[in-house]
Coordinates of C-alpha atoms in Angstrom, one line a residue:
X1338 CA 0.0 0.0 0.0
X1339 CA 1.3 3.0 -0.8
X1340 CA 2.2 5.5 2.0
X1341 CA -0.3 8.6 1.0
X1342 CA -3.3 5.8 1.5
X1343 CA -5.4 3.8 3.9
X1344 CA -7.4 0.8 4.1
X1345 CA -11.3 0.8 4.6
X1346 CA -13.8 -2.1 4.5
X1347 CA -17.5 -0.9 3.1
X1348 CA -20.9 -2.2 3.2
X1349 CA -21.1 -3.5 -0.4
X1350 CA -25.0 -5.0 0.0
X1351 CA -27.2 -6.3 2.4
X1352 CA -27.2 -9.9 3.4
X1353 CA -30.8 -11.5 3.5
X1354 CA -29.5 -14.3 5.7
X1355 CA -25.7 -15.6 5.9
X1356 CA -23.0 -12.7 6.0
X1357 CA -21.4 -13.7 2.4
X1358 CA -17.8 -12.7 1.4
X1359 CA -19.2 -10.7 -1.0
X1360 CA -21.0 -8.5 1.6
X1361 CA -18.4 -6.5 2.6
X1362 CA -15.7 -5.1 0.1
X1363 CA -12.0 -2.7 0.6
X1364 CA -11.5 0.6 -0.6
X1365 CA -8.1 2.1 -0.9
X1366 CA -8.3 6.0 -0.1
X1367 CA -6.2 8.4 0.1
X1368 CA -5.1 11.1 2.6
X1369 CA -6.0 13.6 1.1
X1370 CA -9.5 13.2 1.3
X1371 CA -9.5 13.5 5.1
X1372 CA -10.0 16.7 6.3
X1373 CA -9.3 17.4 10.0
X1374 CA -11.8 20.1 11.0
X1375 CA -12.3 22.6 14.1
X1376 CA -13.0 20.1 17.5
X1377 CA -11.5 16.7 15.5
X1378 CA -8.9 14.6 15.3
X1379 CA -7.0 11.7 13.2
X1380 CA -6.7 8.8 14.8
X1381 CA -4.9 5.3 13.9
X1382 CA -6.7 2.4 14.1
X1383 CA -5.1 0.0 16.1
X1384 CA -8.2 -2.7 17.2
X1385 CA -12.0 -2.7 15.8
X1386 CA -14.6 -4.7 18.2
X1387 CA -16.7 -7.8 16.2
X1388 CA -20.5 -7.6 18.1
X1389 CA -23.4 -10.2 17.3
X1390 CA -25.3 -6.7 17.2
X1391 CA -23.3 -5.7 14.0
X1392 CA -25.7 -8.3 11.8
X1393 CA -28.8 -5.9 13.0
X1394 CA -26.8 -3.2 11.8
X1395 CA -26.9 -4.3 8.3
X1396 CA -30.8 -4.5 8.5
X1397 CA -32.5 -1.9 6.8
X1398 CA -35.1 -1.2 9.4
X1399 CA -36.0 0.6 12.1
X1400 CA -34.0 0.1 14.9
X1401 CA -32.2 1.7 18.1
X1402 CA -30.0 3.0 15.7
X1403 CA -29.8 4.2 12.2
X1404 CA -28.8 0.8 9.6
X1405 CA -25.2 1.1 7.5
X1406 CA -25.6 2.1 4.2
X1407 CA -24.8 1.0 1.2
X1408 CA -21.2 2.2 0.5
X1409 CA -20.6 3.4 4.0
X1410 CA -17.3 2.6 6.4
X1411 CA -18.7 -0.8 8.3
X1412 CA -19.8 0.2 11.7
X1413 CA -17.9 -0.8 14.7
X1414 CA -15.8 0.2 18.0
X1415 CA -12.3 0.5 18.4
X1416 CA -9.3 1.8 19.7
X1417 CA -6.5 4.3 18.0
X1418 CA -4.2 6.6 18.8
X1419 CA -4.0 10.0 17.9
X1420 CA -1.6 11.1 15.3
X1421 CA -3.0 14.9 14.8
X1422 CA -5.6 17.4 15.9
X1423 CA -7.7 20.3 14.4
X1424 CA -7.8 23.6 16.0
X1425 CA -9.1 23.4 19.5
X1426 CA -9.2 19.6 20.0
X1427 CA -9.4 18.5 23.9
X1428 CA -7.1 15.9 22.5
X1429 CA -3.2 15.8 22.3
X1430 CA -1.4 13.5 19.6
X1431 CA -0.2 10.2 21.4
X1432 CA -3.6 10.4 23.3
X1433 CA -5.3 6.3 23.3
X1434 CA -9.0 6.8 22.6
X1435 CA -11.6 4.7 21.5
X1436 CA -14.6 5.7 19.6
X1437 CA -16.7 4.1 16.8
X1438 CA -14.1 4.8 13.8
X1439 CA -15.3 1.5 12.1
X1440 CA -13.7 -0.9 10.0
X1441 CA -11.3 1.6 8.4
X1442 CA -7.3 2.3 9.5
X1443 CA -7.7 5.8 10.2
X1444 CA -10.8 7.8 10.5
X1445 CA -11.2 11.9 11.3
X1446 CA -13.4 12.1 14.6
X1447 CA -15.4 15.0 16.2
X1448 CA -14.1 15.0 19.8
X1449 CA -17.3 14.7 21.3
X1450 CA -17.5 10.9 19.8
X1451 CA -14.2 9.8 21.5
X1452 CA -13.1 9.2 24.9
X1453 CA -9.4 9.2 25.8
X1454 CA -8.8 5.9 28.1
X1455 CA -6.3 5.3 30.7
X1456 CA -6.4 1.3 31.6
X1457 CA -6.4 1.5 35.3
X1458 CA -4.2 -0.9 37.1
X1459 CA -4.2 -4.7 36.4
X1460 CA -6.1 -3.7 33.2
X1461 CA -4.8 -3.0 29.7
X1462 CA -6.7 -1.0 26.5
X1463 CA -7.5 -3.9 24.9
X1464 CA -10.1 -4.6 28.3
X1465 CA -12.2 -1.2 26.6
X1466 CA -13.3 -3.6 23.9
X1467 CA -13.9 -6.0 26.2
X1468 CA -14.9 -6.3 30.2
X1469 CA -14.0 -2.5 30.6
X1470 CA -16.3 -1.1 27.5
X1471 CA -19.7 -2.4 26.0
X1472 CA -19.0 -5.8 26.3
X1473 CA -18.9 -5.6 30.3
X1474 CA -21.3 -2.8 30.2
X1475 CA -24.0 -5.4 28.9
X1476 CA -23.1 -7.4 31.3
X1477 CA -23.1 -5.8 34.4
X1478 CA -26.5 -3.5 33.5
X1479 CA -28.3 -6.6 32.0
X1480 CA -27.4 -8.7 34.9
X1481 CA -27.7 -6.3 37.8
X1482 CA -30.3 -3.4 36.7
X1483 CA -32.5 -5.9 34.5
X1484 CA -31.7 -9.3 36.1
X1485 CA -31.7 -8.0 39.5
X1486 CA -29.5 -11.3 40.6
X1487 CA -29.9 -11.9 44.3
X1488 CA -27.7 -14.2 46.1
X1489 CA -28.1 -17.6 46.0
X1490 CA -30.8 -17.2 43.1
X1491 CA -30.3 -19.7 40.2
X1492 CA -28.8 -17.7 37.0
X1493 CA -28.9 -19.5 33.8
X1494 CA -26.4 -18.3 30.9
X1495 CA -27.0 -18.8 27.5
X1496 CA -23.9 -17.8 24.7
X1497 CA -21.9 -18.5 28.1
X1498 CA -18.0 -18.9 26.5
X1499 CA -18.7 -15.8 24.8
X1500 CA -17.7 -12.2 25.6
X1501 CA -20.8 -11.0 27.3
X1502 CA -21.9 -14.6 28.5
X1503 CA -18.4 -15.1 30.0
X1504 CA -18.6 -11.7 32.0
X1505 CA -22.4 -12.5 32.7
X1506 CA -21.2 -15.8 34.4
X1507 CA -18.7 -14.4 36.8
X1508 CA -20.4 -11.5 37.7
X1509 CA -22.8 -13.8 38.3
X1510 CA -20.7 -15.8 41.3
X1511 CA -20.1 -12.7 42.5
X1512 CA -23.4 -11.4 43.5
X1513 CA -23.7 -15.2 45.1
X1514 CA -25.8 -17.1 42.6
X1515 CA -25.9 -20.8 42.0
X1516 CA -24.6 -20.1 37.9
X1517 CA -25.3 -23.0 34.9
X1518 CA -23.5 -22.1 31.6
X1519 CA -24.6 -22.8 28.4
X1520 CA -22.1 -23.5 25.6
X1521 CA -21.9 -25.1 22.2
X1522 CA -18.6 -27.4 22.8
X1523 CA -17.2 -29.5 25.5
X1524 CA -14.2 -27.3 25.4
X1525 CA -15.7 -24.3 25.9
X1526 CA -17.8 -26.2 28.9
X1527 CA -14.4 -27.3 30.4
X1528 CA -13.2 -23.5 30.4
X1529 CA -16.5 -22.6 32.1
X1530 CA -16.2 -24.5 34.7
X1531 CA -12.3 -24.8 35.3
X1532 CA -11.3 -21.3 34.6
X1533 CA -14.3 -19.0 35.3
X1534 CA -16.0 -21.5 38.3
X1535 CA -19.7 -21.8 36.7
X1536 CA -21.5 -24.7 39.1
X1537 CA -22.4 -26.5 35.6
X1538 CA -21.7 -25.9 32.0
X1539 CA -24.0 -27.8 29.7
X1540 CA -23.7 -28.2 26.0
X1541 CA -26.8 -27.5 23.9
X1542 CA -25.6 -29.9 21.1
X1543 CA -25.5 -33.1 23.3
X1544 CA -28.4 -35.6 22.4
X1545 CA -29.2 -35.4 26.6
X1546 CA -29.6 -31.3 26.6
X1547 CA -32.8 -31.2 27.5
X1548 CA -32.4 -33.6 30.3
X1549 CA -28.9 -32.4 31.9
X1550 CA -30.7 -28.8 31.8
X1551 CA -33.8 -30.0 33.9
X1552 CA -31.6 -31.9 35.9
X1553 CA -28.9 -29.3 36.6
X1554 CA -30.8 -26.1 36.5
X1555 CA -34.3 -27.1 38.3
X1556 CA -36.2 -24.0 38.3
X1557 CA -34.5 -20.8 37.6
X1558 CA -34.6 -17.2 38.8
X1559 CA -32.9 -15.5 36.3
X1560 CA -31.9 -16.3 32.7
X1561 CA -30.0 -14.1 30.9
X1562 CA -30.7 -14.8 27.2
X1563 CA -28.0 -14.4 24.2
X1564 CA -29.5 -16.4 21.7
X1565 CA -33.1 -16.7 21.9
X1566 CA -34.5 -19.6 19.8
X1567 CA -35.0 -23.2 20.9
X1568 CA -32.7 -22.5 24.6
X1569 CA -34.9 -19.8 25.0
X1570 CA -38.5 -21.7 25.0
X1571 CA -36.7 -24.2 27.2
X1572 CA -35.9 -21.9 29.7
X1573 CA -39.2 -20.1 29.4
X1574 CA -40.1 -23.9 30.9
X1575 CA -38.1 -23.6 33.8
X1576 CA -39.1 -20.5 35.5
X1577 CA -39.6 -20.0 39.3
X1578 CA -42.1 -17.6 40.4
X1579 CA -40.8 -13.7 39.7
X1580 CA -38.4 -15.1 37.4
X1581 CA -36.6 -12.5 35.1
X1582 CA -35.9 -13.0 31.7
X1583 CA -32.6 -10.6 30.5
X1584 CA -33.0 -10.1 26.7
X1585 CA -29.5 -9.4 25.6
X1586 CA -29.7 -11.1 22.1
X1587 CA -31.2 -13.6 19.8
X1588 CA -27.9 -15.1 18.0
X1589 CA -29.7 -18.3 16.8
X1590 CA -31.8 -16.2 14.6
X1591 CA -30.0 -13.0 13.7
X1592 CA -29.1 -14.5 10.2
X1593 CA -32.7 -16.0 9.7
X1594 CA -34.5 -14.0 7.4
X1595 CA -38.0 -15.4 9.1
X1596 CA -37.2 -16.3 12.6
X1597 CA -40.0 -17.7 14.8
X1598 CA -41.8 -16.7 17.6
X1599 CA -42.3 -17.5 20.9
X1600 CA -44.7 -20.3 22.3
X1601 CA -43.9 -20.7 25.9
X1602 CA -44.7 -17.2 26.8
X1603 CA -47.8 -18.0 28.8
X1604 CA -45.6 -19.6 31.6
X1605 CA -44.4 -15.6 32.0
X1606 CA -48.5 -15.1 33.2
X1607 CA -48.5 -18.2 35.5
X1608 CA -44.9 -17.7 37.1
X1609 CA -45.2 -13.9 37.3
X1610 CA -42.1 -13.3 35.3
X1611 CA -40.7 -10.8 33.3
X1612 CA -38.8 -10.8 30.1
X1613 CA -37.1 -7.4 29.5
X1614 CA -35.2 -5.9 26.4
X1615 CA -32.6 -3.4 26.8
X1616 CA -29.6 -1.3 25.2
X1617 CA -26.7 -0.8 27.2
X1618 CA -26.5 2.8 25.6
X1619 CA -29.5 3.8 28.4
X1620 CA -27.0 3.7 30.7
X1621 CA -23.9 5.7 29.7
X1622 CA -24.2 8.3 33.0
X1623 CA -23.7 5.0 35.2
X1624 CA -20.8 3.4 33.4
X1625 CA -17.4 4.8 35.7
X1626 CA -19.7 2.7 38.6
X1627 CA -19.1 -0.1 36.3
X1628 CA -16.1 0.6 34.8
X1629 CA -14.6 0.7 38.8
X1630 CA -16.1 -2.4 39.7
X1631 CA -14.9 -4.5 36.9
X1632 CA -11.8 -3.0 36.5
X1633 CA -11.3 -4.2 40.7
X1634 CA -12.0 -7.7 39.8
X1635 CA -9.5 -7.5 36.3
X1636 CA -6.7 -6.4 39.2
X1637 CA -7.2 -8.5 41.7
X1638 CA -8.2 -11.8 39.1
X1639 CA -11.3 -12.6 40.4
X1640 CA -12.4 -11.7 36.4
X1641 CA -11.0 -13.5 33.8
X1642 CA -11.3 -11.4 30.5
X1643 CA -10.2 -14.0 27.1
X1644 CA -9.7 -12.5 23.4
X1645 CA -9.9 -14.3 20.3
X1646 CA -7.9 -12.1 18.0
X1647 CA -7.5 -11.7 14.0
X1648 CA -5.0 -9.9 12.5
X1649 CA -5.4 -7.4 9.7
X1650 CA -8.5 -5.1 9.0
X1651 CA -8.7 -7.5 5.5
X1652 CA -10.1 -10.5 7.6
X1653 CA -12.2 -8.2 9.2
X1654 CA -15.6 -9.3 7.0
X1655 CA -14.7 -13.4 7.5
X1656 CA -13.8 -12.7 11.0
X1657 CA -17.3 -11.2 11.9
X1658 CA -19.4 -14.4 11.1
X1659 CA -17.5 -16.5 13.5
X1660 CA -19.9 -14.8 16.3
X1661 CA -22.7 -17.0 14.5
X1662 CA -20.9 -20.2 14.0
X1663 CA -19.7 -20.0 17.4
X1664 CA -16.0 -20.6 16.5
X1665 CA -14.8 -17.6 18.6
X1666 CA -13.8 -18.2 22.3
X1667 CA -13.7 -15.0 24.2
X1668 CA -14.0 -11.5 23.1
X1669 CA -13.7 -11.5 19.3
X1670 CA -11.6 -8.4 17.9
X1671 CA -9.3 -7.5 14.9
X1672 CA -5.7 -6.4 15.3
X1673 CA -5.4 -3.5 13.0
X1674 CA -2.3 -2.0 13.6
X1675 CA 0.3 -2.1 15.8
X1676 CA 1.6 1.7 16.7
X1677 CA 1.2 5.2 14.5
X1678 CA 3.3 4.7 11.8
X1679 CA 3.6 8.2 11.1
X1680 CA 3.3 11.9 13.0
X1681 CA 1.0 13.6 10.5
X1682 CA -0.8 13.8 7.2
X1683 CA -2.6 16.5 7.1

């Protein structure tokens, strides 16, 4: 690549099921086209965050937020470093900030959509794509503000070995809940229970699922849903009275152009549950409450935070359906860059 241009991945059309290679496609731009205006600043790239929610994204319908278009820079977080500012910039160059610059390797961004990070101690800025930004955000507000765990209440995990799932389940142990994981491989089921200290981790594909869960779960109190779909009835089977129902995300169906609806609902009327939907953008005043709290556990190890990262913005668009397939293990994220590369360019 030549040294006066940059890299950017671009919605090329919308998928009606399956994310296909030819979804996506790179664009080669050059420097001169950005334009570093009053209150901005260029930043490098250096990691971009892969989110179940970025399928939604390429819906075009209405939705907490506005689809991609057609043509446009692929939506996503990410980290960078500043390499220059426009006049009156809060931000320095050298400054690490992350912001939604998307699937590009250097983006011009108003101040006002960045945040400069500092990794407190025992955490590094990789944790701001993971347990220390949305990721544990979900987490924590879903669990504690929607959930409302209570010790020694039976949580129930689904998407368990993934980012948010993983976070779910040990924030879980630490309110003092009796936690079941649900995962899609024995592996991931060992490292659920050996590494993050889950009571039981049960795999959806075995032939026995629907027994182990009855057997191991009981009744629960609270389940906190990532993939909606067939787990999702089941535990609508299961519920003790007052349950709560955390709707976090419907993996199972995001690529299914007519997914199906619910039929175990009326247990909700019998067991006087609730089954709540949320965005973890409601809660933005409360996140440095968050932020403290996890970033406590990162130091002192009682939370375990796992990455599963691909290198090069390029593999970006095959990366991204791996959420679906369930081939990632931890936090899924693409290594971009590894420091600025130059001062300026503008």
């Amino acid at each position: 690549m030549s040294p006066n241009t940059f890299k950017q991945v671009v919605l090329r059309e919308r998928p009606v099921a399956d994310i296909l290679p030819d979804t996506f496609e790179s664009k080669t731009k050059a420097f001169d086209e950005l334009h570093v205006g009053k209150s901005q600043a260029l930043v490098q790239v250096t990691y971009i965050s892969l989110d179940p929610a970025m399928r939604g994204w390429l819906r075009d319908v209405r939705s907490y937020v506005p689809p991609v278009k057609i043509g446009e820079v692929m939506r996503s977080g990410g980290l960078g470093v500043v390499v220059s500012v426009g006049e009156g910039s809060k931000f320095q160059k050298g400054d690490l900030v992350q912001g939604r610059f998307g699937w590009t390797e250097y983006a011009v961004a108003d101040d006002e959509s960045m945040e400069k990070i500092s990794p407190p101690p025992g955490t590094t800025s990789l944790d701001f794509l993971n347990t220390l930004g949305m990721t544990g955000m979900t987490a924590y507000f879903g669990l504690h503000d929607v959930g409302q765990l209570k010790a020694g209440e039976t949580l129930v995990v689904s998407g368990a070995a993934g980012a948010v799932g993983a976070l779910v389940c040990q924030l879980g142990k630490q309110a003092g809940a009796r936690v079941i994981g649900i995962a899609g491989t024995s592996d991931k089921c060992a490292w659920l229970e050996s590494d993050l200290g889950v009571d039981k981790a049960l795999n959806y594909k075995s032939p026995t699922f629907r027994e182990d869960f009855a057997k191991a779960v009981g009744y629960l109190d609270v389940y906190f849903d990532n993939v909606g779909g067939d787990i999702l009835e089941l535990a609508l089977s299961r519920l003790n009275q007052n349950a709560r129902i955390v709707l976090c995300g419907g993996i199972s169906a995001y690529n299914d152009p007519q997914p199906k609806g619910l039929k175990g609902y009326l247990t909700l009327i019998a067991q006087r549950a609730k089954m709540q939907g949320f965005i973890v953008f409601d809660y933005v005043d409360q996140y440095p409450v968050a932020v403290k709290k996890i970033a406590a556990g990162l130091a002192d190890g009682s939370i375990k935070s796992k990455f599963h990262i691909v290198e090069g913005l390029q593999n970006a668009p095959s990366a991204l359906p791996m959420l679906f397939s369930g081939a990632n293990v931890g936090k899924l994220v693409v290594k971009v860059s590894d420091e600025p590369s130059m001062s300026s360019k503008l």
